[in-house]
């Protein structure tokens, strides 16, 4: 359920319904509206915050991150997805972690040269 909450918040932000700086519903209010546990909503907010999609100000609530923070957070989330996929492929190839790290370093060097 918390994944659905995260996705709906992301969709509202992407659609422009919730612009940067907009205050999100409180954790308790959203939990009551959706008839889910406060813990479920809190987990969704924490994950969105770690992705940089929202920011939480102690005592003031949670807000949509500004566009720059949001873009950075989304890039970090995308990178995390690709790194997990690379780790899974490496594991299926019985590749050692050090080999994967070496390949990543080489890919970064190649990318720098291409620029």
N, CA and C of each residue as an Amber inpcrd file, in Angstrom:
protein
   345
   0.8160000  -1.1930000   0.0000000   0.0000000   0.0000000   0.0000000
   0.8650000   1.2630000   0.0000000   1.9870000   1.2070000   0.7400000
   2.8220000   2.4030000   0.8000000   3.4050000   2.7340000  -0.5710000
   3.6330000   1.7160000  -1.4020000   4.1250000   1.9660000  -2.7630000
   3.0770000   2.7050000  -3.5910000   1.8220000   2.3790000  -3.3900000
   0.7430000   3.0720000  -4.0950000   0.6640000   4.5310000  -3.6500000
   0.8560000   4.7700000  -2.3750000   0.8480000   6.1380000  -1.8660000
   1.9910000   6.9200000  -2.5060000   3.1640000   6.3370000  -2.5290000
   4.3210000   6.9990000  -3.1310000   4.0540000   7.3150000  -4.6060000
   3.5180000   6.3490000  -5.3150000   3.2610000   6.5360000  -6.7470000
   2.2410000   7.6420000  -6.9860000   1.1890000   7.6850000  -6.1810000
   0.1730000   8.7200000  -6.3420000   0.7390000  10.1110000  -6.0630000
   1.5910000  10.2220000  -5.0600000   2.2110000  11.5140000  -4.7620000
   3.1270000  11.9190000  -5.9040000   3.9220000  10.9820000  -6.3990000
   4.8030000  11.2780000  -7.5390000   3.9930000  11.7370000  -8.7540000
   2.8800000  11.0480000  -9.0240000   2.0350000  11.4040000 -10.1680000
   1.4420000  12.8070000 -10.0300000   0.9960000  13.1540000  -8.8360000
   0.4360000  14.4950000  -8.6180000   1.4940000  15.5710000  -8.8130000
   2.7220000  15.2840000  -8.3710000   3.8070000  16.2410000  -8.5450000
   4.1590000  16.3580000 -10.0200000   4.2880000  15.2110000 -10.6980000
   4.6580000  15.2020000 -12.1180000   3.5990000  15.8970000 -12.9750000
   2.3310000  15.7440000 -12.5960000   1.2450000  16.3620000 -13.3600000
   1.1230000  17.8570000 -13.0840000   1.8470000  18.3290000 -12.0760000
   1.7850000  19.7510000 -11.7380000   0.6680000  20.0900000 -10.7700000
  -0.0500000  19.0860000 -10.2880000  -1.1150000  19.3220000  -9.3140000
  -0.5390000  19.8280000  -7.9910000   0.6520000  19.3440000  -7.6620000
   1.3230000  19.7420000  -6.4360000   2.6540000  20.3880000  -6.8050000
   2.7200000  21.7040000  -6.8710000   3.9620000  22.3920000  -7.2440000
   4.9840000  22.3860000  -6.1030000   6.2060000  22.7600000  -6.4270000
   7.2650000  22.8530000  -5.4150000   6.8100000  23.7640000  -4.2900000
   7.0630000  23.3240000  -3.0650000   6.7000000  24.1050000  -1.8930000
   5.3260000  23.8170000  -1.3290000   4.5030000  23.0820000  -2.0820000
   3.1520000  22.7670000  -1.5900000   3.2450000  21.8460000  -0.3870000
   2.4700000  22.1710000   0.6150000   2.4460000  21.3300000   1.8090000
   1.6170000  20.0810000   1.5310000   2.1690000  18.9340000   1.9000000
   1.4480000  17.6760000   1.7430000   0.5230000  17.4770000   2.9400000
  -0.4880000  16.6370000   2.7880000  -1.3400000  16.3300000   3.9410000
  -0.4840000  15.7320000   5.0580000  -0.8760000  15.9870000   6.2900000
  -0.1320000  15.4030000   7.4020000  -0.2270000  13.8800000   7.3160000
   0.7210000  13.2310000   7.9430000   0.7350000  11.7610000   7.9330000
  -0.5600000  11.2160000   8.5170000  -0.9830000  11.7810000   9.6320000
  -2.2120000  11.2980000  10.2860000  -3.4450000  11.5550000   9.4250000
  -3.5110000  12.7350000   8.8210000  -4.6790000  13.0670000   7.9980000
  -4.7640000  12.1570000   6.7740000  -3.6240000  11.9330000   6.1190000
  -3.6300000  11.0670000   4.9400000  -3.9680000   9.6340000   5.3190000
  -3.4260000   9.1750000   6.4440000  -3.7370000   7.8160000   6.9020000
  -5.2380000   7.6740000   7.1600000  -5.8450000   8.6820000   7.7680000
  -7.2820000   8.6310000   8.0430000  -8.0780000   8.6590000   6.7410000
  -7.6770000   9.5310000   5.7990000  -8.3870000   9.6180000   4.5210000
  -8.3330000   8.3140000   3.7450000  -7.1710000   7.6770000   3.7710000
  -6.9790000   6.4410000   2.9980000  -7.3460000   5.1860000   3.7830000
  -7.6530000   5.3760000   5.0610000  -7.9760000   4.2670000   5.9490000
  -6.8590000   3.2270000   5.9820000  -5.6310000   3.7420000   6.2010000
  -4.4590000   2.8810000   6.3530000  -3.7450000   3.2800000   7.6350000
  -2.7760000   2.4970000   7.9980000  -2.0030000   2.7560000   9.1960000
  -1.1370000   4.0050000   9.0350000  -0.9580000   4.7190000  10.1180000
  -0.0540000   5.8740000  10.1400000   1.3520000   5.4240000   9.7600000
   1.7240000   4.2330000  10.1800000   3.0530000   3.6950000   9.8730000
   3.2350000   3.5320000   8.3610000   2.1970000   3.1320000   7.6710000
   2.2520000   2.9610000   6.2150000   2.5440000   4.2960000   5.5290000
   1.8150000   5.3290000   5.9230000   2.0140000   6.6560000   5.3240000
   3.3820000   7.2010000   5.7160000   3.7680000   7.0010000   6.9540000
   5.0790000   7.4900000   7.4140000   6.1960000   6.8550000   6.5930000
   6.0920000   5.5650000   6.3200000   7.1050000   4.8780000   5.5150000
   7.1670000   5.4720000   4.1000000   6.0000000   5.7250000   3.5160000
   5.9540000   6.3210000   2.1780000   6.6130000   7.6960000   2.1830000
   6.3040000   8.5160000   3.1720000   6.8970000   9.8540000   3.2650000
   8.4110000   9.7590000   3.4690000   8.8490000   8.8460000   4.3080000
  10.2910000   8.6930000   4.5430000  11.0190000   8.2820000   3.2630000
  10.4310000   7.3610000   2.5270000  11.0500000   6.9240000   1.2690000
  11.0650000   8.0570000   0.2450000   9.9800000   8.8200000   0.1530000
   9.9300000   9.9510000  -0.7720000  10.9500000  11.0180000  -0.3690000
  11.1280000  11.1760000   0.9200000  12.1210000  12.1480000   1.3920000
  13.5330000  11.6790000   1.0580000  13.7970000  10.3910000   1.2290000
  15.1350000   9.8820000   0.9140000  15.4260000   9.9710000  -0.5830000
  14.3880000   9.9600000  -1.4090000  14.5440000  10.1140000  -2.8620000
  14.6500000  11.5800000  -3.2700000  14.3780000  12.4850000  -2.3300000
  14.4430000  13.9050000  -2.6460000  13.1800000  14.4630000  -3.2640000
  12.0970000  13.6890000  -3.2430000  10.8350000  14.1310000  -3.8240000
  10.1350000  15.1220000  -2.8990000  10.2320000  14.8680000  -1.6050000
   9.6370000  15.7710000  -0.6210000  10.6920000  16.1480000   0.4050000
  10.4140000  17.2060000   1.1360000  11.2630000  17.6060000   2.2610000
  10.3660000  17.7320000   3.4770000  10.8960000  17.3560000   4.6250000
  10.1370000  17.4530000   5.8630000  10.8310000  18.4410000   6.7740000
  10.0490000  19.3850000   7.2710000  10.5690000  20.3820000   8.2060000
   9.9500000  20.0830000   9.5630000  10.8080000  19.7660000  10.5100000
  10.3450000  19.3690000  11.8350000   9.3770000  20.4100000  12.4030000
   8.2170000  19.9560000  12.7970000   7.2130000  20.8220000  13.3880000
   6.3820000  21.6000000  12.3820000   6.7380000  21.5230000  11.0950000
   5.9990000  22.2930000  10.0870000   5.3000000  21.4030000   9.0740000
   5.7970000  20.1800000   8.8630000   5.1630000  19.2760000   7.9300000
   6.0580000  18.8860000   6.7760000   5.4640000  18.2550000   5.7900000
   6.1830000  17.7910000   4.6010000   5.7310000  18.5940000   3.3980000
   6.6870000  18.9000000   2.5230000   6.4340000  19.7520000   1.3760000
   7.0450000  19.1480000   0.1260000   6.5030000  19.4920000  -1.0230000
   7.0870000  19.0730000  -2.2910000   8.4330000  19.7800000  -2.4190000
   9.4570000  19.0130000  -2.7480000  10.7950000  19.5810000  -2.8950000
  10.8200000  20.5390000  -4.0750000  11.7700000  21.4900000  -4.0390000
  11.8610000  22.3900000  -5.1880000  12.3440000  21.6060000  -6.3980000
  12.1890000  22.1900000  -7.5710000  12.4510000  21.4740000  -8.8290000
  13.8590000  20.9070000  -8.8930000  14.8440000  21.6650000  -8.4340000
  16.2260000  21.1800000  -8.4980000  16.4070000  19.9660000  -7.5860000
  15.8970000  20.0570000  -6.3520000  15.9930000  18.9230000  -5.4330000
  15.2480000  17.7180000  -5.9760000  14.0910000  17.9790000  -6.5760000
  13.2810000  16.8990000  -7.1290000  14.0150000  16.2030000  -8.2670000
  14.6140000  16.9810000  -9.1600000  15.3450000  16.3950000 -10.2850000
  16.5170000  15.5630000  -9.7790000  17.2450000  16.0840000  -8.8230000
  18.3780000  15.3450000  -8.2630000  17.8930000  14.0620000  -7.6010000
  16.8180000  14.1660000  -6.8320000  16.2700000  12.9870000  -6.1620000
  15.8190000  11.9260000  -7.1460000  15.1920000  12.3470000  -8.2420000
  14.7250000  11.3840000  -9.2360000  15.9120000  10.7350000  -9.9430000
  16.9720000  11.5020000 -10.1850000  18.1730000  10.9190000 -10.8020000
  18.8280000   9.9150000  -9.8620000  18.8500000  10.2320000  -8.5680000
  19.4090000   9.2870000  -7.6050000  18.5940000   8.0000000  -7.5710000
  17.2730000   8.1300000  -7.6140000  16.4060000   6.9500000  -7.6120000
  16.6370000   6.1160000  -8.8720000  16.7820000   6.7850000 -10.0110000
  17.0290000   6.0730000 -11.2670000  18.3750000   5.3560000 -11.2190000
  19.3910000   6.0510000 -10.6920000  20.7110000   5.4330000 -10.5660000
  20.6440000   4.2000000  -9.6670000  19.9280000   4.3170000  -8.5560000
  19.7870000   3.1960000  -7.6330000  19.1560000   1.9890000  -8.3390000
  18.1540000   2.2350000  -9.1580000  17.4910000   1.1650000  -9.9100000
  18.4800000   0.4750000 -10.8460000  19.2740000   1.2730000 -11.5540000
  20.2450000   0.6960000 -12.4880000  21.3580000  -0.0560000 -11.7570000
  21.7890000   0.4820000 -10.6250000  22.8400000  -0.1990000  -9.8630000
  22.3430000  -1.5430000  -9.3210000  21.1090000  -1.5720000  -8.8580000
  20.5400000  -2.8400000  -8.3790000  20.4360000  -3.8510000  -9.5220000
  20.0390000  -3.3710000 -10.6950000  19.9600000  -4.2640000 -11.8510000
  21.3410000  -4.7840000 -12.2190000  22.3430000  -3.8970000 -12.2150000
  23.7180000  -4.3140000 -12.5330000  24.2080000  -5.3280000 -11.5080000
  23.8980000  -5.1100000 -10.2470000  24.3070000  -6.0500000  -9.2060000
  23.6490000  -7.4180000  -9.4150000  22.3820000  -7.4090000  -9.7970000
  21.6890000  -8.6740000 -10.0580000  22.2760000  -9.4250000 -11.2400000
  22.5980000  -8.6910000 -12.2950000  23.2100000  -9.3300000 -13.4700000
  24.5910000  -9.8710000 -13.1050000  25.3600000  -9.0720000 -12.3710000
  26.6990000  -9.5160000 -11.9660000  26.6070000 -10.7870000 -11.1180000
  25.6360000 -10.8250000 -10.2210000  25.4630000 -12.0180000  -9.3750000
  25.1080000 -13.2350000 -10.2280000  24.2510000 -13.0330000 -11.2330000
  23.8680000 -14.1610000 -12.0910000  25.0450000 -14.6530000 -12.9290000
  26.0220000 -13.7810000 -13.1630000  27.2400000 -14.1600000 -13.8950000
  28.3440000 -14.6380000 -12.9600000  28.0360000 -14.7390000 -11.6790000
  29.0080000 -15.1370000 -10.6480000  30.2160000 -14.1920000 -10.6340000
  29.9470000 -12.9320000 -10.9090000  31.0130000 -11.9260000 -10.9270000
  31.2870000 -11.4700000  -9.4990000  32.5520000 -11.2880000  -9.1890000
  32.9370000 -10.7850000  -7.8730000  32.6110000  -9.2980000  -7.7950000
  32.2920000  -8.8050000  -6.5840000  32.0210000  -7.3770000  -6.4320000
  33.1530000  -6.4940000  -6.9570000  34.3810000  -6.9190000  -6.7310000
  35.5180000  -6.1160000  -7.1990000  35.5340000  -6.0030000  -8.7240000
  35.1020000  -7.0630000  -9.4170000  35.0410000  -7.0140000 -10.8800000
  33.9770000  -6.0120000 -11.3470000  32.8340000  -6.0300000 -10.6720000
  31.7730000  -5.0970000 -11.0210000  32.2280000  -3.6560000 -10.7800000
  32.8910000  -3.4290000  -9.6740000  33.4020000  -2.0910000  -9.3630000
  34.4160000  -1.6510000 -10.4130000  35.2980000  -2.5530000 -10.8250000
  36.2750000  -2.2250000 -11.8720000  35.5710000  -1.8370000 -13.1720000
  34.5170000  -2.5650000 -13.5170000  33.7730000  -2.2610000 -14.7430000
  33.0640000  -0.9110000 -14.6410000  32.5480000  -0.6020000 -13.4670000
  31.9040000   0.6920000 -13.2660000  32.9270000   1.8150000 -13.3960000
  34.0890000   1.6320000 -12.7940000  35.1470000   2.6480000 -12.9200000
  35.5330000   2.8570000 -14.3850000  35.6460000   1.7640000 -15.1280000
  36.0020000   1.8750000 -16.5390000  34.9100000   2.5930000 -17.3210000
  33.6700000   2.2750000 -17.0200000  32.5580000   2.9340000 -17.7000000
  32.5610000   4.4370000 -17.4160000  32.8900000   4.8070000 -16.1930000
  32.9470000   6.2290000 -15.8510000  34.1090000   6.9180000 -16.5810000
  35.2470000   6.2380000 -16.6750000  36.3790000   6.8050000 -17.4300000
  36.0000000   6.9720000 -18.9010000  35.3580000   5.9570000 -19.4680000
  34.9240000   6.0330000 -20.8680000  33.9500000   7.1950000 -21.0830000
  33.0540000   7.3820000 -20.1380000  32.0760000   8.4660000 -20.2260000
  32.7600000   9.8300000 -20.1730000  33.7530000   9.9670000 -19.3020000
  34.4960000  11.2230000 -19.2160000  35.2180000  11.5270000 -20.5210000
  35.7940000  10.5070000 -21.1350000  36.5030000  10.6880000 -22.4070000
  35.5330000  11.1070000 -23.5000000  34.3240000  10.5860000 -23.4680000
  33.3270000  10.8720000 -24.4980000  32.8430000  12.3210000 -24.4270000
  32.9360000  12.9070000 -23.2460000  32.4770000  14.2910000 -23.0940000
  33.4760000  15.1770000 -23.7440000
